[in-house]
Coordinates of C-alpha atoms and ligand atoms in Angstrom, one line a residue:
X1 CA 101.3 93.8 127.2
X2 CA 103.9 96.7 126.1
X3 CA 102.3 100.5 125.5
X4 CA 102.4 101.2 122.2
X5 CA 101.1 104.0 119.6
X6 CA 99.6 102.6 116.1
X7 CA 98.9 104.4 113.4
X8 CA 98.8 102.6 109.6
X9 CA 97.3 105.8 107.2
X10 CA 97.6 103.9 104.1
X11 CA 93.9 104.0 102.0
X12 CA 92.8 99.9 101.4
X13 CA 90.7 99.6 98.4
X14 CA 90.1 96.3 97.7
X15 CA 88.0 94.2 95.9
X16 CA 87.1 93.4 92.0
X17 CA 86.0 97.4 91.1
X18 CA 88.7 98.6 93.3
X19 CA 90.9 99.9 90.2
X20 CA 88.4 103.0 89.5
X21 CA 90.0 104.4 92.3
X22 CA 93.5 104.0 90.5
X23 CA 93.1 107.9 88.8
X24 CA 91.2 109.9 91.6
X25 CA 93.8 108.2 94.4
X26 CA 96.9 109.3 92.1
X27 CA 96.1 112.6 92.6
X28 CA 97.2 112.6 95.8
X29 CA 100.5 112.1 94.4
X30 CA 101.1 114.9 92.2
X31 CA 100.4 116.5 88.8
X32 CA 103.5 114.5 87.3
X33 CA 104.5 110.8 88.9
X34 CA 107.0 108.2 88.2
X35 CA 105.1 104.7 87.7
X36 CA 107.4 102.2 88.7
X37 CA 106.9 98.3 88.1
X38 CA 108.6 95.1 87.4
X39 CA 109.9 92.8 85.0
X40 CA 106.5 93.1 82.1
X41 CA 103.9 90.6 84.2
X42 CA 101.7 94.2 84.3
X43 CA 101.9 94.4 80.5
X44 CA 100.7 91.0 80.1
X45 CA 98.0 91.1 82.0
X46 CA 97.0 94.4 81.1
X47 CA 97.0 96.0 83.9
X48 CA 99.5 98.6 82.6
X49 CA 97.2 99.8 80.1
X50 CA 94.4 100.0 82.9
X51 CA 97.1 102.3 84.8
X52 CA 97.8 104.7 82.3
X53 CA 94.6 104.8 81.4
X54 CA 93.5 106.2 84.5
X55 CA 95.7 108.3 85.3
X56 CA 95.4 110.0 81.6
X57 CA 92.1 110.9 82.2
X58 CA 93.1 112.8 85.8
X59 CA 95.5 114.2 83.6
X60 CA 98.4 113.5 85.5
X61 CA 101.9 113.5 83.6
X62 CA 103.8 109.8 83.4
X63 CA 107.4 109.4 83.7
X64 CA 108.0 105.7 83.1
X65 CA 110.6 103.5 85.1
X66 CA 110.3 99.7 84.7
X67 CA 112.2 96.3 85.0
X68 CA 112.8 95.6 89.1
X69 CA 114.1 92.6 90.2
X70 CA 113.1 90.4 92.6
X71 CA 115.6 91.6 95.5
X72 CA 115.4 95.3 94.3
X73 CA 118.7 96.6 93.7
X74 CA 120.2 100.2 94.9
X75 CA 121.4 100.9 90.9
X76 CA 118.0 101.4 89.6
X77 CA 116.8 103.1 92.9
X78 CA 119.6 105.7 91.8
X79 CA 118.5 105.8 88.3
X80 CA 115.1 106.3 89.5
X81 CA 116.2 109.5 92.0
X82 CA 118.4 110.7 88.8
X83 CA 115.3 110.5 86.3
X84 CA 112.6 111.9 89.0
X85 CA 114.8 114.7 90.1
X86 CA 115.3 115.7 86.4
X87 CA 111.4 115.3 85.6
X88 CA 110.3 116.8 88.1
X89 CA 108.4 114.0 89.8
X90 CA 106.3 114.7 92.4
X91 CA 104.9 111.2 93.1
X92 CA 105.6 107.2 92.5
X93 CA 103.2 105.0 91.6
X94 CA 104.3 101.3 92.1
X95 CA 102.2 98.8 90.6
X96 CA 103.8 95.0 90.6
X97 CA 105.0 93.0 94.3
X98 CA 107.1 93.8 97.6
X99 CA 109.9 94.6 94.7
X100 CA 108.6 97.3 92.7
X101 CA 107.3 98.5 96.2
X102 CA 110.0 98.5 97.7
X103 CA 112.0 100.3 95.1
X104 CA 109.5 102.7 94.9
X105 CA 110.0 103.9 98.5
X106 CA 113.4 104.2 98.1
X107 CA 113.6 106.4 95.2
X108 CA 110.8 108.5 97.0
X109 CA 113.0 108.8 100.2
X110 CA 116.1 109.3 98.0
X111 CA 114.8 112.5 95.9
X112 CA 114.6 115.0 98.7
X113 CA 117.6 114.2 100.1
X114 CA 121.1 115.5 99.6
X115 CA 123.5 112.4 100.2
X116 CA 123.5 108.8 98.8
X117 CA 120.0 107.4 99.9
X118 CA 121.9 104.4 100.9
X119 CA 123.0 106.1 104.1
X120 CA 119.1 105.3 105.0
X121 CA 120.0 101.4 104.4
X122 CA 123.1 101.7 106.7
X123 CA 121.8 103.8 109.4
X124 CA 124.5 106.8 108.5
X125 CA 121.1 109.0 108.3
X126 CA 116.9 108.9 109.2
X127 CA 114.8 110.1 106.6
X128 CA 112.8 112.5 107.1
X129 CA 110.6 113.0 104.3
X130 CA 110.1 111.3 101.1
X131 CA 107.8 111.9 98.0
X132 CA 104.6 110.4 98.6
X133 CA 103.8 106.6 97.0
X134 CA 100.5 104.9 96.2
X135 CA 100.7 101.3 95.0
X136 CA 98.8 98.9 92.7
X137 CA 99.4 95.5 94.5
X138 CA 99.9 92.2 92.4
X139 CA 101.6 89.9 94.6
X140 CA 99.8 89.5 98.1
X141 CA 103.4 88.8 100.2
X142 CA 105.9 91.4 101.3
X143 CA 103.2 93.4 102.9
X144 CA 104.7 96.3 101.8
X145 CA 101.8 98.2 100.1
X146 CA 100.9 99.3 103.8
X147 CA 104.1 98.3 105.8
X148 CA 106.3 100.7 107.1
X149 CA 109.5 99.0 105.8
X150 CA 111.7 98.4 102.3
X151 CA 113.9 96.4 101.3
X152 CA 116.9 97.1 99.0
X153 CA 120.1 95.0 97.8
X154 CA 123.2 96.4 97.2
X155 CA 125.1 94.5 94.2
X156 CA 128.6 95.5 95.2
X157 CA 128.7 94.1 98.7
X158 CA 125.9 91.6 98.6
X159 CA 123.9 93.8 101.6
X160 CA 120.3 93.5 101.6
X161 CA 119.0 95.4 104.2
X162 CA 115.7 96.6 105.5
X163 CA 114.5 100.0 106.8
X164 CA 111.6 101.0 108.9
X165 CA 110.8 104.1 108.9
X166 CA 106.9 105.2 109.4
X167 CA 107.2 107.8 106.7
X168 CA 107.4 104.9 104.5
X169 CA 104.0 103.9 104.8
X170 CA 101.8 104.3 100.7
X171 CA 99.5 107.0 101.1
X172 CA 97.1 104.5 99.4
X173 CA 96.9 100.8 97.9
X174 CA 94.8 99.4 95.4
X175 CA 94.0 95.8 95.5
X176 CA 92.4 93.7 93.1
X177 CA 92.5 89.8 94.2
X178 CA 92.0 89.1 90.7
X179 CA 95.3 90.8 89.1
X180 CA 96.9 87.7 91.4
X181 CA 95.1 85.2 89.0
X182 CA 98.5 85.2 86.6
X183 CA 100.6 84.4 89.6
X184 CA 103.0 81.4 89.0
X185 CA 102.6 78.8 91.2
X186 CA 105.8 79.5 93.0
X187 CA 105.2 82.9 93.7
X188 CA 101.5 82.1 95.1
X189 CA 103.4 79.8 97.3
X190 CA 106.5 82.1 98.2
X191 CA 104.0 84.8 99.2
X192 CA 102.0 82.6 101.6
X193 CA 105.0 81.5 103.6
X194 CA 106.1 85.1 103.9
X195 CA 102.7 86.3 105.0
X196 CA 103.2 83.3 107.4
X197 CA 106.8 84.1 108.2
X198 CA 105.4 88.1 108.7
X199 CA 102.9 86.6 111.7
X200 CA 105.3 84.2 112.9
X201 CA 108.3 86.9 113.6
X202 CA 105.7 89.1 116.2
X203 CA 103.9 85.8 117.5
X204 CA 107.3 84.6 119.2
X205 CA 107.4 87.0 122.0
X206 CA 108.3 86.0 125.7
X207 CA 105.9 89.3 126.3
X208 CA 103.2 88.3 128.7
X209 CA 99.1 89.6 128.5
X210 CA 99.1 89.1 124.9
X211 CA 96.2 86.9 124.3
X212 CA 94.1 88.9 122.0
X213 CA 96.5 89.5 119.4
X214 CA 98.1 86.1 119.7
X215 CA 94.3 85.0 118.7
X216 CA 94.2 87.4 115.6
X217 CA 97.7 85.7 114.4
X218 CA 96.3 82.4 115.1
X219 CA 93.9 82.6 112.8
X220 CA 95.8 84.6 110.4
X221 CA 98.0 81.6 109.3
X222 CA 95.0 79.1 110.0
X223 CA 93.8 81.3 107.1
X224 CA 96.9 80.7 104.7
X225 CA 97.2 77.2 105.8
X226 CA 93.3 76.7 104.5
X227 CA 93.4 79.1 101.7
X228 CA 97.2 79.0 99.7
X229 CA 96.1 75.1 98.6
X230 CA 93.3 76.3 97.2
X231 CA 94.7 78.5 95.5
X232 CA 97.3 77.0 94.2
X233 CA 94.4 74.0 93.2
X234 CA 92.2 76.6 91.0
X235 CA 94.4 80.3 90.4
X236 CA 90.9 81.5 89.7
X237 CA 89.5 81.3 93.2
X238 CA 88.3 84.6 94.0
X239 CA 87.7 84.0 97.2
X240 CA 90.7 82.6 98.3
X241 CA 92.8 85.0 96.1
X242 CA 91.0 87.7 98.2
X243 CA 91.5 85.9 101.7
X244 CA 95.2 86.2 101.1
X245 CA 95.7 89.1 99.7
X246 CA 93.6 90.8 102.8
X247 CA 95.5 88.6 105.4
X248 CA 98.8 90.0 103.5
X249 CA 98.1 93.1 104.4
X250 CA 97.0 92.5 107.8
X251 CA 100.5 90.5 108.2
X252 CA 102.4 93.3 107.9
X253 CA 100.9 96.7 108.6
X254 CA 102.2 96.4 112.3
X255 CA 98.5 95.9 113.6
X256 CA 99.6 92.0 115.0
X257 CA 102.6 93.4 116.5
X258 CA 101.3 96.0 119.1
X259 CA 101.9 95.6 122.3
X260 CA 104.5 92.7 121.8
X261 CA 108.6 92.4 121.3
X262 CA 109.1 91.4 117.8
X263 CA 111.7 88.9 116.9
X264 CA 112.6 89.3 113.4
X265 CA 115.8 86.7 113.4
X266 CA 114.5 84.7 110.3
X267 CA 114.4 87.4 107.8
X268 CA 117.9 88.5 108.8
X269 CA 119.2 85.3 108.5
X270 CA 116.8 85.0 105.2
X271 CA 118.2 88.0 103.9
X272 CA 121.8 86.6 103.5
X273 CA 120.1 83.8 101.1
X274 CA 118.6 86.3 98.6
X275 CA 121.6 88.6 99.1
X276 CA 124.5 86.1 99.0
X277 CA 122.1 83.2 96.3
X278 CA 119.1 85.8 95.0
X279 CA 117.1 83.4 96.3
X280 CA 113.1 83.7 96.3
X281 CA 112.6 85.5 99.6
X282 CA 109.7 83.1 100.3
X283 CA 111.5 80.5 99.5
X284 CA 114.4 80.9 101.4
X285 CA 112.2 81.6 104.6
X286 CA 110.6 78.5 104.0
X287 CA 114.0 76.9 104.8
X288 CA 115.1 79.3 107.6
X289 CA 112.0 79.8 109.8
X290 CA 111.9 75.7 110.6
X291 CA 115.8 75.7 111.4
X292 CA 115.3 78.8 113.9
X293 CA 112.2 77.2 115.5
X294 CA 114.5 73.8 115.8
X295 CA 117.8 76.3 117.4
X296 CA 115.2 78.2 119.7
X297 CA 112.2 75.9 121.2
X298 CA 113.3 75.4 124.6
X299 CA 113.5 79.6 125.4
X300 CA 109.5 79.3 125.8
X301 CA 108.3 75.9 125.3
X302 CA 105.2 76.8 125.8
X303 CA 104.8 79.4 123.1
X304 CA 105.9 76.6 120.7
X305 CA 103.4 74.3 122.3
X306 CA 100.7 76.8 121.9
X307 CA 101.5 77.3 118.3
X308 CA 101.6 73.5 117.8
X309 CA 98.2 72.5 119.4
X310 CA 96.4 75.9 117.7
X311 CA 97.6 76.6 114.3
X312 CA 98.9 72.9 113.4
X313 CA 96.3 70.8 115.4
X314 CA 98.7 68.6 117.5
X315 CA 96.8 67.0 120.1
X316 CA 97.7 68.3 123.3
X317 CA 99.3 65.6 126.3
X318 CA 100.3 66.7 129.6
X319 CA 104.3 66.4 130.1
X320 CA 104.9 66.1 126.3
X321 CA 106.1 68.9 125.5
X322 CA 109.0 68.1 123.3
X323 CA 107.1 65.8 121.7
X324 CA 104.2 68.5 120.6
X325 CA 106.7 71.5 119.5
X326 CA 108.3 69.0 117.4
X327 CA 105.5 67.6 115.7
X328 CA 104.1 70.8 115.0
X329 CA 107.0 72.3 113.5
X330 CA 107.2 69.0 111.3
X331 CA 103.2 69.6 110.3
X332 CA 104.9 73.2 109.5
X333 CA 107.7 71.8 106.7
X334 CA 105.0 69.1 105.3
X335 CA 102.8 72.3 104.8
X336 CA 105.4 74.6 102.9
X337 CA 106.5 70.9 101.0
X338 CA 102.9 70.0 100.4
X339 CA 102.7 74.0 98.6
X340 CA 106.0 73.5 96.7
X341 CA 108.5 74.8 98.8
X342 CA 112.0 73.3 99.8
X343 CA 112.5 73.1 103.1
X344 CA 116.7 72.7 103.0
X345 CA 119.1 74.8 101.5
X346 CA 120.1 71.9 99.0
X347 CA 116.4 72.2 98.1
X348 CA 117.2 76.2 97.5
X349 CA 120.3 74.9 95.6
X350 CA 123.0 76.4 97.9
X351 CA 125.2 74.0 98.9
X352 CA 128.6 75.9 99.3
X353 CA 128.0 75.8 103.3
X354 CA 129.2 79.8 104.0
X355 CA 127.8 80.3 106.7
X356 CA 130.0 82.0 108.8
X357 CA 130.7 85.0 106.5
X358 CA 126.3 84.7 105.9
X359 CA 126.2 84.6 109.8
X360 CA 128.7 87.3 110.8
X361 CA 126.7 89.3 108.8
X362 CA 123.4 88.2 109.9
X363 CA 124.2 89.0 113.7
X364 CA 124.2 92.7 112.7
X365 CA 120.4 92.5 111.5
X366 CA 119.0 89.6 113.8
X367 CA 121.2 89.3 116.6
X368 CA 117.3 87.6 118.3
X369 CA 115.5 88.4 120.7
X370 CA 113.0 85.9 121.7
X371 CA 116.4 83.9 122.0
X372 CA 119.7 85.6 121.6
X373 CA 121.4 84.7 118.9
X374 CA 125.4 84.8 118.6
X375 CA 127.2 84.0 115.0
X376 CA 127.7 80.7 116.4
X377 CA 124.0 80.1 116.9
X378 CA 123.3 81.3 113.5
X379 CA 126.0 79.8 112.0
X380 CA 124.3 76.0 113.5
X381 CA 120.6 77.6 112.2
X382 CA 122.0 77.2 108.6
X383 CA 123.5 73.9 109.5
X384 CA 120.1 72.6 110.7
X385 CA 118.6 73.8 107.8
X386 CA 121.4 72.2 105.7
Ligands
NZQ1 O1 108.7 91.7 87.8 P1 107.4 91.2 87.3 O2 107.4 91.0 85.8 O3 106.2 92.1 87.7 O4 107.2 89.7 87.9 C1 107.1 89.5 89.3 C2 108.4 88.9 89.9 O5 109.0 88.1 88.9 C3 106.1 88.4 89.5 N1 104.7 88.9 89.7 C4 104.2 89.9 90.5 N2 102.9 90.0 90.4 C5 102.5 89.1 89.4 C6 103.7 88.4 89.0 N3 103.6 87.5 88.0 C7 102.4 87.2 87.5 N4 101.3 87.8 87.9 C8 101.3 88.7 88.9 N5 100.1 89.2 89.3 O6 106.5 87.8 90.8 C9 107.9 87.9 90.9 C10 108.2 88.3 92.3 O7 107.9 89.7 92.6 P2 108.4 90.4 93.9 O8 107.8 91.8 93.9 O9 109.9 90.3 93.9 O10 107.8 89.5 95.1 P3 107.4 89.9 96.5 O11 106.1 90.6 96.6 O12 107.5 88.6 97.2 O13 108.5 90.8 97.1 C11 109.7 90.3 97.6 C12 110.6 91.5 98.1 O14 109.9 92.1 99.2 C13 110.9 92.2 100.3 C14 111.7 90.9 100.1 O15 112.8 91.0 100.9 C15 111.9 90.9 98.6 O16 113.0 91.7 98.3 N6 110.2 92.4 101.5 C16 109.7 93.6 101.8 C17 109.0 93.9 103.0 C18 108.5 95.3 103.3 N7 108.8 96.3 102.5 O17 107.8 95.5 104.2 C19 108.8 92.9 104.0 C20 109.1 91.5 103.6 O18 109.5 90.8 104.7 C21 110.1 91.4 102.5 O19 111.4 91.3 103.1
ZN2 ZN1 109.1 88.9 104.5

């Protein structure tokens, strides 16, 4: 096992009364604060009148800044630095998924500082210091109401890159399992394979000693496996809507990953889907994460044999290796079919087969390292996933 340090500060309140804490938390944010969200699912659900709500009765000032997309682009986070800079913002509230999350942190990281906030994205600069955000989380996924990282697209250039930066980290997170009652079927789905993909990136290590934490994220996606079906069976289960969107969390806050070497290949590769297509970023890790597994197995057979026999069940047979990583990582694509996932790019809809430019780029953000991974070998992970 590698040292480490581990620290996640972000405040959890979760549970069905866990929105009185919306006001008191927002506090901690500032007398004036940008509430940020998505497309209008908040408004229908009423969870935006709930919001301001609370946070008129702690009398804190509301600048408004809706409509993120899925795949947050860099032109509102702009408008969003442009509007809290001349408001005087202290805070941002985000209250939606990973996207209006995600956004969020950017414009927070983006007001302080002097140049384009996209320098962040491309490593030009580190920030250092960024307003603070709290989050009301609808969309148990991205992880990002306690990760360390965002995500951001840039329209012009089709770049979606990621940042990690532990100043990134909400300063709290509310969580209500039941505000993920109105989730469409796709996006209950979507955010179970990226919980799923979130485990998977840190369990592929070739790091020795790590038995404890490969037991927690064991039983972290025997927990999605068992739960996301019943979910997406009766919307209204609140005990399955509240395994998740726990286990979302847990995914992501860096807690599974301590003392390993993460290999986060698939979301770079994934990222050229949604950057290049827009596609679902669920989705498109649906398609990718069985195609890398396929490219990489034989680097540590036994991991994948491991993961086989424990999270899919495969029985174990001496000198059958093969034969057990195989089957597992077929009981894997039945799973994200049997949810409602395609597991092929045709299945996505892309069917234009660029993969080199999608992989030239890719190597700069997951050149691998559970198995290295040249343009060439990404270039055949797209193929295999064709
Ligand atoms: O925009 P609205 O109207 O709110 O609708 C959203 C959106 O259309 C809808 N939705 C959210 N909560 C709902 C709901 N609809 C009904 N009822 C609810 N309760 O769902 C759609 C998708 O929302 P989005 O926020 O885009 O989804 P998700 O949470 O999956 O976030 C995806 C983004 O997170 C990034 C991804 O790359 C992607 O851009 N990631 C961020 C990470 C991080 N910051 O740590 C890590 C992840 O690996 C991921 O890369
Ligand atoms: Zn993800």
């Amino acid at each position: 096992m590698q040292d480490f340090t581990y620290c996640s500060p972000t405040a959890i309140f979760f549970g069905k009364d866990s929105e009185k804490y919306i006001g008191e938390q927002s506090r901690r944010l500032g007398k004036k604060v940008l509430l940020h969200y998505g497309g209008g699912s908040i408004k229908q659900s009423g969870l935006y009148d709930v919001v301001i709500e609370a946070l008129k009765k702690e009398n804190i000032s509301v600048v408004e800044l809706g409509g993120v997309k899925p795949n947050p682009r860099l032109s509102l986070v702009h408008e969003g630095i442009d509007l809290c800079r001349r408001e005087g913002v202290e805070g941002v509230l985000a209250v939606g998924g990973g996207s209006a999350i995600d956004s969020a942190k950017a414009i927070a990281a983006g007001v302080p500082y002097d140049g384009d906030v996209w320098d962040f994205f491309s490593r030009k600069a580190t920030a250092k210091k960024m307003l603070p955000v709290g989050v009301v989380l609808t969309l148990p996924a991205a992880g990002s109401e306690a990760s360390p990282a965002t995500v951001v697209t840039k329209e012009e250039t089709n770049e979606k890159l990621g940042l990690v930066n532990e100043v990134f980290r909400p300063v709290f997170a509310v969580m209500n399992p039941e505000r993920t009652y109105t989730l469409p079927p796709f996006q209950t789905a979507c955010g179970a394979v990226d919980i799923m993909a979130h485990v998977m990136e840190r369990y592929f290590t070739n790091e020795p000693d790590v038995a404890f934490s490969d037991r927690m994220c064991e039983a972290l996606l025997k927990t999605i496996v068992e739960q996301a079906p019943r979910a997406l069976e009766n919307p209204e289960d609140y005990a399955s809507r509240a395994e998740i969107m726990w286990a979302g969390t847990i995914a992501h806050n860096d807690l599974l990953g301590r003392g390993r070497i993460e290999d986060w290949s698939s979301h770079g590769i994934e990222h050229e889907l949604s950057a290049f297509y827009d596609a679902a970023h669920g989705a498109g890790l649906a398609v990718i994460f069985p195609a890398w597994m396929k490219h990489v197995y034989k680097q540590n057979i036994q991991r994948f044999v491991q993961f086989s026999v424990r999270v899919w069940g495969v029985p174990y047979t001496a000198n059958d290796e093969e034969r057990i990583v195989l089957e597992g990582i077929r009981r894997m694509e039945q799973f994200f079919i049997s949810i409602g996932l395609p597991v092929t790019l045709k299945g996505l809809g892309i069917t234009d087969r660029n993969y080199r430019r999608m992989a030239e780029k890719a190597s700069l953000s997951a050149p691998g390292v559970f198995c290295p991974l040249t343009v060439e070998d990404i270039e055949r992970i797209y193929e295999l996933a064709e």
